[in-house]
């Protein structure tokens, strides 16, 4: 069992690493193409890659061992309606995040996106899902960190940060919705439908408001390829496989590392430099995320 748990947690670590690193190609792509067009490419192609993965994994009987008594609906059409809803929230979150990256740095965006998990607790609370005091403490610390991170003198960066934060809200709703849907449906099929619809919504929105060219997509080929393969197909599959056997308290801490990887990648690859107060803000946000995550599980084990 321990070996299986360690393997699962390693898969989660890789997923967090691929997602953290993803802020770099997301930022780079903005030099070549508009945000919605980029999302259209990455999600449509990512969703299409998942389809053969679904068949490969289901032939190995690895995915979706439901709890006794629940009936997993594993046909494509069972995942359709839920996938469309998830696709919409994913589209909204990704569009806001990508738009924010036009104005703010990859590292900052990575940390602000990390707030999504705290927002999940807050929105969950309004839906009557109980939240304990650890979570509240974590939210307080993380918001203090967000305040320290926010540089109110740079207006455009502020706009970028706010867009990324708004995106985190949409992602939080998507996470809560997915949490309900995934218990009864084939997780990877649901993910594939979600990505394809997110791509279709992005395509439609891009055609309406953007002036995107095929040349832009060719120029941004490596960011699109990275997002499609590692950030979409590989990371989501790793997350689904990992979450089944990882210890929950470990899983949450590992997933929080995404923002640290984003910061390091922005610094090492894009040469982003962080001031002392930005690092302090990031540190507080990470502490807040870990506090609230730890609390969620400390509360649930007793």
PDB file of C-alpha atoms in Angstrom:
ATOM      1  CA  UNK A   1       0.000   0.000   0.000  1.00  0.00           C
ATOM      2  CA  UNK A   2       2.783   2.432   0.935  1.00  0.00           C
ATOM      3  CA  UNK A   3       4.445   1.937  -2.444  1.00  0.00           C
ATOM      4  CA  UNK A   4       1.176   2.620  -4.226  1.00  0.00           C
ATOM      5  CA  UNK A   5       0.657   5.767  -2.158  1.00  0.00           C
ATOM      6  CA  UNK A   6       4.192   6.991  -2.889  1.00  0.00           C
ATOM      7  CA  UNK A   7       3.661   6.405  -6.605  1.00  0.00           C
ATOM      8  CA  UNK A   8       0.348   8.270  -6.496  1.00  0.00           C
ATOM      9  CA  UNK A   9       1.935  11.211  -4.699  1.00  0.00           C
ATOM     10  CA  UNK A  10       4.762  11.292  -7.245  1.00  0.00           C
ATOM     11  CA  UNK A  11       2.159  11.491 -10.029  1.00  0.00           C
ATOM     12  CA  UNK A  12       0.557  14.451  -8.229  1.00  0.00           C
ATOM     13  CA  UNK A  13       3.926  16.135  -7.841  1.00  0.00           C
ATOM     14  CA  UNK A  14       4.483  15.825 -11.596  1.00  0.00           C
ATOM     15  CA  UNK A  15       1.010  17.230 -12.275  1.00  0.00           C
ATOM     16  CA  UNK A  16       1.745  20.241 -10.029  1.00  0.00           C
ATOM     17  CA  UNK A  17       5.124  20.684 -11.729  1.00  0.00           C
ATOM     18  CA  UNK A  18       3.615  20.617 -15.244  1.00  0.00           C
ATOM     19  CA  UNK A  19       0.900  23.081 -14.216  1.00  0.00           C
ATOM     20  CA  UNK A  20       3.329  25.406 -12.482  1.00  0.00           C
ATOM     21  CA  UNK A  21       5.633  25.380 -15.486  1.00  0.00           C
ATOM     22  CA  UNK A  22       2.645  26.021 -17.758  1.00  0.00           C
ATOM     23  CA  UNK A  23       2.518  29.698 -16.784  1.00  0.00           C
ATOM     24  CA  UNK A  24       5.708  30.186 -18.830  1.00  0.00           C
ATOM     25  CA  UNK A  25       4.380  28.937 -22.215  1.00  0.00           C
ATOM     26  CA  UNK A  26       1.071  30.673 -21.425  1.00  0.00           C
ATOM     27  CA  UNK A  27       2.955  33.952 -20.996  1.00  0.00           C
ATOM     28  CA  UNK A  28       5.194  33.391 -24.046  1.00  0.00           C
ATOM     29  CA  UNK A  29       2.236  32.585 -26.301  1.00  0.00           C
ATOM     30  CA  UNK A  30       0.734  36.016 -25.596  1.00  0.00           C
ATOM     31  CA  UNK A  31       3.458  37.573 -27.774  1.00  0.00           C
ATOM     32  CA  UNK A  32       2.167  35.686 -30.810  1.00  0.00           C
ATOM     33  CA  UNK A  33      -1.556  35.305 -30.455  1.00  0.00           C
ATOM     34  CA  UNK A  34      -4.592  36.623 -28.553  1.00  0.00           C
ATOM     35  CA  UNK A  35      -5.687  34.861 -25.323  1.00  0.00           C
ATOM     36  CA  UNK A  36      -8.919  33.214 -26.501  1.00  0.00           C
ATOM     37  CA  UNK A  37      -7.370  31.841 -29.675  1.00  0.00           C
ATOM     38  CA  UNK A  38      -4.558  30.287 -27.613  1.00  0.00           C
ATOM     39  CA  UNK A  39      -7.086  28.636 -25.285  1.00  0.00           C
ATOM     40  CA  UNK A  40      -9.098  27.385 -28.263  1.00  0.00           C
ATOM     41  CA  UNK A  41      -6.068  25.558 -29.641  1.00  0.00           C
ATOM     42  CA  UNK A  42      -4.786  24.164 -26.359  1.00  0.00           C
ATOM     43  CA  UNK A  43      -8.132  22.858 -25.087  1.00  0.00           C
ATOM     44  CA  UNK A  44      -9.481  21.464 -28.358  1.00  0.00           C
ATOM     45  CA  UNK A  45      -6.255  19.595 -29.040  1.00  0.00           C
ATOM     46  CA  UNK A  46      -5.865  18.591 -25.383  1.00  0.00           C
ATOM     47  CA  UNK A  47      -9.395  17.184 -25.331  1.00  0.00           C
ATOM     48  CA  UNK A  48      -8.802  15.243 -28.529  1.00  0.00           C
ATOM     49  CA  UNK A  49      -5.593  13.717 -27.122  1.00  0.00           C
ATOM     50  CA  UNK A  50      -7.546  12.503 -24.091  1.00  0.00           C
ATOM     51  CA  UNK A  51      -9.937  10.424 -26.203  1.00  0.00           C
ATOM     52  CA  UNK A  52      -7.399   7.685 -27.087  1.00  0.00           C
ATOM     53  CA  UNK A  53      -6.139   7.879 -23.480  1.00  0.00           C
ATOM     54  CA  UNK A  54      -9.651   7.085 -22.251  1.00  0.00           C
ATOM     55  CA  UNK A  55      -9.714   3.877 -24.302  1.00  0.00           C
ATOM     56  CA  UNK A  56      -6.161   2.946 -23.390  1.00  0.00           C
ATOM     57  CA  UNK A  57      -6.762   3.381 -19.653  1.00  0.00           C
ATOM     58  CA  UNK A  58     -10.169   1.716 -19.665  1.00  0.00           C
ATOM     59  CA  UNK A  59      -8.656  -1.291 -21.416  1.00  0.00           C
ATOM     60  CA  UNK A  60      -6.287  -1.503 -18.441  1.00  0.00           C
ATOM     61  CA  UNK A  61      -9.203  -1.171 -15.997  1.00  0.00           C
ATOM     62  CA  UNK A  62      -7.289   1.431 -14.046  1.00  0.00           C
ATOM     63  CA  UNK A  63      -9.729   4.277 -13.919  1.00  0.00           C
ATOM     64  CA  UNK A  64     -12.846   4.727 -11.844  1.00  0.00           C
ATOM     65  CA  UNK A  65     -13.188   2.001  -9.284  1.00  0.00           C
ATOM     66  CA  UNK A  66     -16.379   3.359  -7.715  1.00  0.00           C
ATOM     67  CA  UNK A  67     -17.306   2.984  -4.082  1.00  0.00           C
ATOM     68  CA  UNK A  68     -19.447  -0.085  -3.504  1.00  0.00           C
ATOM     69  CA  UNK A  69     -23.027   0.598  -4.384  1.00  0.00           C
ATOM     70  CA  UNK A  70     -22.515   3.611  -6.660  1.00  0.00           C
ATOM     71  CA  UNK A  71     -23.139   3.078 -10.302  1.00  0.00           C
ATOM     72  CA  UNK A  72     -20.519   4.764 -12.462  1.00  0.00           C
ATOM     73  CA  UNK A  73     -22.053   6.041 -15.670  1.00  0.00           C
ATOM     74  CA  UNK A  74     -19.257   5.331 -18.058  1.00  0.00           C
ATOM     75  CA  UNK A  75     -20.742   6.023 -21.481  1.00  0.00           C
ATOM     76  CA  UNK A  76     -19.780   9.173 -23.354  1.00  0.00           C
ATOM     77  CA  UNK A  77     -23.292  10.483 -23.394  1.00  0.00           C
ATOM     78  CA  UNK A  78     -23.521  10.288 -19.589  1.00  0.00           C
ATOM     79  CA  UNK A  79     -20.659  12.773 -19.394  1.00  0.00           C
ATOM     80  CA  UNK A  80     -22.049  15.104 -22.020  1.00  0.00           C
ATOM     81  CA  UNK A  81     -24.224  17.548 -20.068  1.00  0.00           C
ATOM     82  CA  UNK A  82     -21.801  17.739 -17.131  1.00  0.00           C
ATOM     83  CA  UNK A  83     -18.874  18.148 -19.503  1.00  0.00           C
ATOM     84  CA  UNK A  84     -20.574  21.102 -21.213  1.00  0.00           C
ATOM     85  CA  UNK A  85     -21.163  22.854 -17.860  1.00  0.00           C
ATOM     86  CA  UNK A  86     -17.591  22.195 -16.714  1.00  0.00           C
ATOM     87  CA  UNK A  87     -16.333  23.316 -20.113  1.00  0.00           C
ATOM     88  CA  UNK A  88     -18.101  26.646 -19.680  1.00  0.00           C
ATOM     89  CA  UNK A  89     -16.558  27.384 -16.259  1.00  0.00           C
ATOM     90  CA  UNK A  90     -13.167  26.215 -17.464  1.00  0.00           C
ATOM     91  CA  UNK A  91     -13.493  28.487 -20.495  1.00  0.00           C
ATOM     92  CA  UNK A  92     -14.345  31.462 -18.281  1.00  0.00           C
ATOM     93  CA  UNK A  93     -11.510  30.769 -15.823  1.00  0.00           C
ATOM     94  CA  UNK A  94      -8.928  30.119 -18.523  1.00  0.00           C
ATOM     95  CA  UNK A  95      -9.971  33.195 -20.538  1.00  0.00           C
ATOM     96  CA  UNK A  96      -9.630  35.502 -17.511  1.00  0.00           C
ATOM     97  CA  UNK A  97      -6.333  33.914 -16.452  1.00  0.00           C
ATOM     98  CA  UNK A  98      -4.877  34.083 -19.942  1.00  0.00           C
ATOM     99  CA  UNK A  99      -6.029  37.679 -20.394  1.00  0.00           C
ATOM    100  CA  UNK A 100      -4.455  38.550 -17.035  1.00  0.00           C
ATOM    101  CA  UNK A 101      -1.130  37.102 -18.202  1.00  0.00           C
ATOM    102  CA  UNK A 102      -1.004  39.812 -20.870  1.00  0.00           C
ATOM    103  CA  UNK A 103      -0.473  42.286 -17.996  1.00  0.00           C
ATOM    104  CA  UNK A 104       1.128  40.409 -15.125  1.00  0.00           C
ATOM    105  CA  UNK A 105       4.068  38.040 -14.639  1.00  0.00           C
ATOM    106  CA  UNK A 106       3.902  34.235 -14.812  1.00  0.00           C
ATOM    107  CA  UNK A 107       5.084  33.882 -11.206  1.00  0.00           C
ATOM    108  CA  UNK A 108       2.507  36.268  -9.756  1.00  0.00           C
ATOM    109  CA  UNK A 109      -0.243  34.688 -11.824  1.00  0.00           C
ATOM    110  CA  UNK A 110       0.771  31.265 -10.494  1.00  0.00           C
ATOM    111  CA  UNK A 111       0.359  32.393  -6.911  1.00  0.00           C
ATOM    112  CA  UNK A 112      -2.887  34.268  -7.431  1.00  0.00           C
ATOM    113  CA  UNK A 113      -4.342  31.242  -9.254  1.00  0.00           C
ATOM    114  CA  UNK A 114      -3.456  29.207  -6.184  1.00  0.00           C
ATOM    115  CA  UNK A 115      -6.175  31.134  -4.329  1.00  0.00           C
ATOM    116  CA  UNK A 116      -8.659  28.976  -6.217  1.00  0.00           C
ATOM    117  CA  UNK A 117      -8.550  26.336  -3.477  1.00  0.00           C
ATOM    118  CA  UNK A 118      -9.377  28.879  -0.777  1.00  0.00           C
ATOM    119  CA  UNK A 119     -12.208  30.178  -2.911  1.00  0.00           C
ATOM    120  CA  UNK A 120     -13.500  26.613  -3.179  1.00  0.00           C
ATOM    121  CA  UNK A 121     -13.876  26.626   0.631  1.00  0.00           C
ATOM    122  CA  UNK A 122     -15.574  30.026   0.594  1.00  0.00           C
ATOM    123  CA  UNK A 123     -18.029  29.178  -2.176  1.00  0.00           C
ATOM    124  CA  UNK A 124     -18.589  25.772  -0.568  1.00  0.00           C
ATOM    125  CA  UNK A 125     -19.535  27.588   2.626  1.00  0.00           C
ATOM    126  CA  UNK A 126     -22.242  29.574   0.834  1.00  0.00           C
ATOM    127  CA  UNK A 127     -23.575  26.215  -0.424  1.00  0.00           C
ATOM    128  CA  UNK A 128     -23.721  24.946   3.144  1.00  0.00           C
ATOM    129  CA  UNK A 129     -20.507  22.909   3.147  1.00  0.00           C
ATOM    130  CA  UNK A 130     -19.017  23.365   6.601  1.00  0.00           C
ATOM    131  CA  UNK A 131     -15.608  25.025   6.905  1.00  0.00           C
ATOM    132  CA  UNK A 132     -13.476  24.835  10.036  1.00  0.00           C
ATOM    133  CA  UNK A 133     -11.360  27.507  11.719  1.00  0.00           C
ATOM    134  CA  UNK A 134      -8.120  26.281  10.096  1.00  0.00           C
ATOM    135  CA  UNK A 135      -9.575  27.119   6.738  1.00  0.00           C
ATOM    136  CA  UNK A 136     -10.587  30.583   7.924  1.00  0.00           C
ATOM    137  CA  UNK A 137      -7.120  31.182   9.353  1.00  0.00           C
ATOM    138  CA  UNK A 138      -5.600  30.080   6.051  1.00  0.00           C
ATOM    139  CA  UNK A 139      -7.872  32.357   4.048  1.00  0.00           C
ATOM    140  CA  UNK A 140      -6.919  35.289   6.285  1.00  0.00           C
ATOM    141  CA  UNK A 141      -3.181  34.668   5.913  1.00  0.00           C
ATOM    142  CA  UNK A 142      -3.472  34.139   2.144  1.00  0.00           C
ATOM    143  CA  UNK A 143      -5.472  37.354   1.692  1.00  0.00           C
ATOM    144  CA  UNK A 144      -2.840  39.233   3.665  1.00  0.00           C
ATOM    145  CA  UNK A 145      -0.269  37.744   1.300  1.00  0.00           C
ATOM    146  CA  UNK A 146      -2.340  38.791  -1.701  1.00  0.00           C
ATOM    147  CA  UNK A 147      -2.447  42.324  -0.312  1.00  0.00           C
ATOM    148  CA  UNK A 148       1.332  42.384   0.190  1.00  0.00           C
ATOM    149  CA  UNK A 149       1.840  40.950  -3.303  1.00  0.00           C
ATOM    150  CA  UNK A 150      -0.469  43.528  -4.884  1.00  0.00           C
ATOM    151  CA  UNK A 151       1.593  46.478  -6.049  1.00  0.00           C
ATOM    152  CA  UNK A 152      -0.976  49.253  -6.241  1.00  0.00           C
ATOM    153  CA  UNK A 153       1.384  51.641  -8.012  1.00  0.00           C
ATOM    154  CA  UNK A 154       1.500  49.679 -11.255  1.00  0.00           C
ATOM    155  CA  UNK A 155      -1.929  49.994 -12.744  1.00  0.00           C
ATOM    156  CA  UNK A 156      -1.599  47.558 -15.642  1.00  0.00           C
ATOM    157  CA  UNK A 157      -0.104  44.832 -13.469  1.00  0.00           C
ATOM    158  CA  UNK A 158      -2.929  45.383 -11.013  1.00  0.00           C
ATOM    159  CA  UNK A 159      -5.446  44.808 -13.825  1.00  0.00           C
ATOM    160  CA  UNK A 160      -3.639  41.581 -14.728  1.00  0.00           C
ATOM    161  CA  UNK A 161      -3.656  40.394 -11.115  1.00  0.00           C
ATOM    162  CA  UNK A 162      -7.370  41.140 -10.770  1.00  0.00           C
ATOM    163  CA  UNK A 163      -8.197  39.274 -13.983  1.00  0.00           C
ATOM    164  CA  UNK A 164      -6.240  36.231 -12.764  1.00  0.00           C
ATOM    165  CA  UNK A 165      -8.055  36.452  -9.413  1.00  0.00           C
ATOM    166  CA  UNK A 166     -11.441  36.603 -11.187  1.00  0.00           C
ATOM    167  CA  UNK A 167     -10.325  33.557 -13.182  1.00  0.00           C
ATOM    168  CA  UNK A 168      -9.585  31.740  -9.918  1.00  0.00           C
ATOM    169  CA  UNK A 169     -13.252  32.270  -8.936  1.00  0.00           C
ATOM    170  CA  UNK A 170     -14.454  30.598 -12.125  1.00  0.00           C
ATOM    171  CA  UNK A 171     -11.985  27.746 -11.576  1.00  0.00           C
ATOM    172  CA  UNK A 172     -13.272  27.329  -8.014  1.00  0.00           C
ATOM    173  CA  UNK A 173     -16.841  26.923  -9.278  1.00  0.00           C
ATOM    174  CA  UNK A 174     -15.535  24.461 -11.861  1.00  0.00           C
ATOM    175  CA  UNK A 175     -13.766  22.438  -9.128  1.00  0.00           C
ATOM    176  CA  UNK A 176     -16.897  22.285  -6.946  1.00  0.00           C
ATOM    177  CA  UNK A 177     -19.027  21.238  -9.918  1.00  0.00           C
ATOM    178  CA  UNK A 178     -16.487  18.618 -11.003  1.00  0.00           C
ATOM    179  CA  UNK A 179     -16.352  17.282  -7.464  1.00  0.00           C
ATOM    180  CA  UNK A 180     -20.070  16.502  -7.592  1.00  0.00           C
ATOM    181  CA  UNK A 181     -20.078  15.117 -11.137  1.00  0.00           C
ATOM    182  CA  UNK A 182     -16.991  12.947 -10.954  1.00  0.00           C
ATOM    183  CA  UNK A 183     -18.386  10.695  -8.216  1.00  0.00           C
ATOM    184  CA  UNK A 184     -20.910   9.222 -10.625  1.00  0.00           C
ATOM    185  CA  UNK A 185     -19.180   9.474 -13.985  1.00  0.00           C
ATOM    186  CA  UNK A 186     -16.100   8.299 -15.810  1.00  0.00           C
ATOM    187  CA  UNK A 187     -13.562  10.961 -14.811  1.00  0.00           C
ATOM    188  CA  UNK A 188     -11.428  10.982 -17.952  1.00  0.00           C
ATOM    189  CA  UNK A 189     -14.423  10.989 -20.294  1.00  0.00           C
ATOM    190  CA  UNK A 190     -15.805  13.922 -18.335  1.00  0.00           C
ATOM    191  CA  UNK A 191     -12.430  15.697 -18.655  1.00  0.00           C
ATOM    192  CA  UNK A 192     -12.266  15.085 -22.414  1.00  0.00           C
ATOM    193  CA  UNK A 193     -15.803  16.441 -22.987  1.00  0.00           C
ATOM    194  CA  UNK A 194     -15.004  19.419 -20.738  1.00  0.00           C
ATOM    195  CA  UNK A 195     -11.834  20.294 -22.670  1.00  0.00           C
ATOM    196  CA  UNK A 196     -13.445  19.977 -26.081  1.00  0.00           C
ATOM    197  CA  UNK A 197     -16.342  22.237 -25.077  1.00  0.00           C
ATOM    198  CA  UNK A 198     -13.985  24.689 -23.399  1.00  0.00           C
ATOM    199  CA  UNK A 199     -12.099  24.764 -26.730  1.00  0.00           C
ATOM    200  CA  UNK A 200     -15.327  25.295 -28.679  1.00  0.00           C
ATOM    201  CA  UNK A 201     -16.467  28.143 -26.390  1.00  0.00           C
ATOM    202  CA  UNK A 202     -13.001  29.712 -26.732  1.00  0.00           C
ATOM    203  CA  UNK A 203     -13.109  29.349 -30.532  1.00  0.00           C
ATOM    204  CA  UNK A 204     -16.504  31.013 -30.719  1.00  0.00           C
ATOM    205  CA  UNK A 205     -15.474  33.856 -28.413  1.00  0.00           C
ATOM    206  CA  UNK A 206     -12.211  34.328 -30.304  1.00  0.00           C
ATOM    207  CA  UNK A 207     -14.002  34.547 -33.667  1.00  0.00           C
ATOM    208  CA  UNK A 208     -16.347  37.166 -32.209  1.00  0.00           C
ATOM    209  CA  UNK A 209     -13.858  39.473 -30.494  1.00  0.00           C
ATOM    210  CA  UNK A 210     -10.333  38.660 -31.657  1.00  0.00           C
ATOM    211  CA  UNK A 211      -8.389  38.969 -34.853  1.00  0.00           C
ATOM    212  CA  UNK A 212      -6.426  35.728 -34.688  1.00  0.00           C
ATOM    213  CA  UNK A 213      -4.357  34.286 -37.506  1.00  0.00           C
ATOM    214  CA  UNK A 214      -3.141  30.812 -38.313  1.00  0.00           C
ATOM    215  CA  UNK A 215       0.377  32.235 -38.443  1.00  0.00           C
ATOM    216  CA  UNK A 216       0.059  33.224 -34.771  1.00  0.00           C
ATOM    217  CA  UNK A 217      -0.746  29.623 -33.905  1.00  0.00           C
ATOM    218  CA  UNK A 218       2.235  28.415 -35.944  1.00  0.00           C
ATOM    219  CA  UNK A 219       4.524  30.902 -34.166  1.00  0.00           C
ATOM    220  CA  UNK A 220       3.191  29.783 -30.789  1.00  0.00           C
ATOM    221  CA  UNK A 221       3.464  26.097 -31.694  1.00  0.00           C
ATOM    222  CA  UNK A 222       5.646  25.050 -28.757  1.00  0.00           C
ATOM    223  CA  UNK A 223       3.501  26.741 -26.075  1.00  0.00           C
ATOM    224  CA  UNK A 224       0.393  25.160 -27.619  1.00  0.00           C
ATOM    225  CA  UNK A 225       2.102  21.756 -27.748  1.00  0.00           C
ATOM    226  CA  UNK A 226       3.244  22.033 -24.128  1.00  0.00           C
ATOM    227  CA  UNK A 227      -0.212  23.058 -22.895  1.00  0.00           C
ATOM    228  CA  UNK A 228      -1.972  20.401 -24.954  1.00  0.00           C
ATOM    229  CA  UNK A 229       0.283  17.493 -23.983  1.00  0.00           C
ATOM    230  CA  UNK A 230       1.706  18.208 -20.521  1.00  0.00           C
ATOM    231  CA  UNK A 231      -0.681  20.706 -18.985  1.00  0.00           C
ATOM    232  CA  UNK A 232      -3.858  19.081 -20.299  1.00  0.00           C
ATOM    233  CA  UNK A 233      -3.582  15.416 -21.212  1.00  0.00           C
ATOM    234  CA  UNK A 234      -0.689  14.311 -18.975  1.00  0.00           C
ATOM    235  CA  UNK A 235      -1.260  16.475 -15.881  1.00  0.00           C
ATOM    236  CA  UNK A 236      -5.001  15.825 -15.664  1.00  0.00           C
ATOM    237  CA  UNK A 237      -4.519  12.099 -16.134  1.00  0.00           C
ATOM    238  CA  UNK A 238      -1.788  12.075 -13.462  1.00  0.00           C
ATOM    239  CA  UNK A 239      -4.051  14.049 -11.147  1.00  0.00           C
ATOM    240  CA  UNK A 240      -6.958  11.628 -11.612  1.00  0.00           C
ATOM    241  CA  UNK A 241      -4.763   8.560 -11.115  1.00  0.00           C
ATOM    242  CA  UNK A 242      -2.853  10.167  -8.238  1.00  0.00           C
ATOM    243  CA  UNK A 243      -5.844  11.369  -6.238  1.00  0.00           C
ATOM    244  CA  UNK A 244      -7.155   7.830  -5.975  1.00  0.00           C
ATOM    245  CA  UNK A 245      -4.301   6.528  -3.825  1.00  0.00           C
ATOM    246  CA  UNK A 246      -2.544   9.563  -2.348  1.00  0.00           C
ATOM    247  CA  UNK A 247      -3.110  10.531   1.280  1.00  0.00           C
ATOM    248  CA  UNK A 248      -5.480  13.501   1.097  1.00  0.00           C
ATOM    249  CA  UNK A 249      -3.442  15.736   3.387  1.00  0.00           C
ATOM    250  CA  UNK A 250      -0.314  15.049   1.314  1.00  0.00           C
ATOM    251  CA  UNK A 251      -2.201  15.559  -1.950  1.00  0.00           C
ATOM    252  CA  UNK A 252      -3.292  19.079  -1.035  1.00  0.00           C
ATOM    253  CA  UNK A 253       0.196  20.149   0.018  1.00  0.00           C
ATOM    254  CA  UNK A 254       1.662  18.697  -3.179  1.00  0.00           C
ATOM    255  CA  UNK A 255      -0.902  20.485  -5.349  1.00  0.00           C
ATOM    256  CA  UNK A 256      -0.096  23.786  -3.576  1.00  0.00           C
ATOM    257  CA  UNK A 257       3.453  23.494  -4.894  1.00  0.00           C
ATOM    258  CA  UNK A 258       2.132  24.425  -8.335  1.00  0.00           C
ATOM    259  CA  UNK A 259       2.472  28.093  -7.405  1.00  0.00           C
ATOM    260  CA  UNK A 260       6.059  27.609  -6.204  1.00  0.00           C
ATOM    261  CA  UNK A 261       6.952  25.888  -9.481  1.00  0.00           C
ATOM    262  CA  UNK A 262       5.328  28.806 -11.364  1.00  0.00           C
ATOM    263  CA  UNK A 263       7.456  31.304  -9.463  1.00  0.00           C
ATOM    264  CA  UNK A 264      10.691  29.352 -10.037  1.00  0.00           C
ATOM    265  CA  UNK A 265       9.925  28.793 -13.719  1.00  0.00           C
ATOM    266  CA  UNK A 266       9.149  32.482 -14.266  1.00  0.00           C
ATOM    267  CA  UNK A 267      12.456  33.385 -12.605  1.00  0.00           C
ATOM    268  CA  UNK A 268      14.625  30.733 -14.302  1.00  0.00           C
ATOM    269  CA  UNK A 269      13.123  30.749 -17.805  1.00  0.00           C
ATOM    270  CA  UNK A 270      11.632  34.205 -18.294  1.00  0.00           C
ATOM    271  CA  UNK A 271      14.073  36.035 -16.014  1.00  0.00           C
ATOM    272  CA  UNK A 272      11.270  37.470 -13.888  1.00  0.00           C
ATOM    273  CA  UNK A 273      12.675  39.208 -10.831  1.00  0.00           C
ATOM    274  CA  UNK A 274      10.756  39.403  -7.586  1.00  0.00           C
ATOM    275  CA  UNK A 275      11.117  42.140  -5.014  1.00  0.00           C
ATOM    276  CA  UNK A 276      11.281  41.385  -1.293  1.00  0.00           C
ATOM    277  CA  UNK A 277       7.671  42.338  -0.697  1.00  0.00           C
ATOM    278  CA  UNK A 278       6.502  40.196  -3.626  1.00  0.00           C
ATOM    279  CA  UNK A 279       8.324  37.194  -2.200  1.00  0.00           C
ATOM    280  CA  UNK A 280       6.877  37.932   1.239  1.00  0.00           C
ATOM    281  CA  UNK A 281       3.402  38.101  -0.325  1.00  0.00           C
ATOM    282  CA  UNK A 282       3.956  34.794  -2.103  1.00  0.00           C
ATOM    283  CA  UNK A 283       5.259  33.216   1.105  1.00  0.00           C
ATOM    284  CA  UNK A 284       2.198  34.342   3.059  1.00  0.00           C
ATOM    285  CA  UNK A 285      -0.111  33.071   0.331  1.00  0.00           C
ATOM    286  CA  UNK A 286       1.570  29.681   0.302  1.00  0.00           C
ATOM    287  CA  UNK A 287       1.380  29.535   4.116  1.00  0.00           C
ATOM    288  CA  UNK A 288      -2.323  30.408   3.932  1.00  0.00           C
ATOM    289  CA  UNK A 289      -2.989  27.753   1.308  1.00  0.00           C
ATOM    290  CA  UNK A 290      -1.177  25.107   3.344  1.00  0.00           C
ATOM    291  CA  UNK A 291      -2.885  26.164   6.587  1.00  0.00           C
ATOM    292  CA  UNK A 292      -6.357  25.953   5.119  1.00  0.00           C
ATOM    293  CA  UNK A 293      -5.609  22.708   3.297  1.00  0.00           C
ATOM    294  CA  UNK A 294      -4.108  21.150   6.406  1.00  0.00           C
ATOM    295  CA  UNK A 295      -7.085  22.310   8.423  1.00  0.00           C
ATOM    296  CA  UNK A 296      -9.589  20.817   6.010  1.00  0.00           C
ATOM    297  CA  UNK A 297      -8.041  17.399   6.582  1.00  0.00           C
ATOM    298  CA  UNK A 298      -7.132  17.792  10.233  1.00  0.00           C
ATOM    299  CA  UNK A 299     -10.796  18.536  10.790  1.00  0.00           C
ATOM    300  CA  UNK A 300     -12.043  15.619   8.763  1.00  0.00           C
ATOM    301  CA  UNK A 301      -9.897  12.947  10.400  1.00  0.00           C
ATOM    302  CA  UNK A 302     -11.038  13.432  13.993  1.00  0.00           C
TER     303      UNK A 302
END
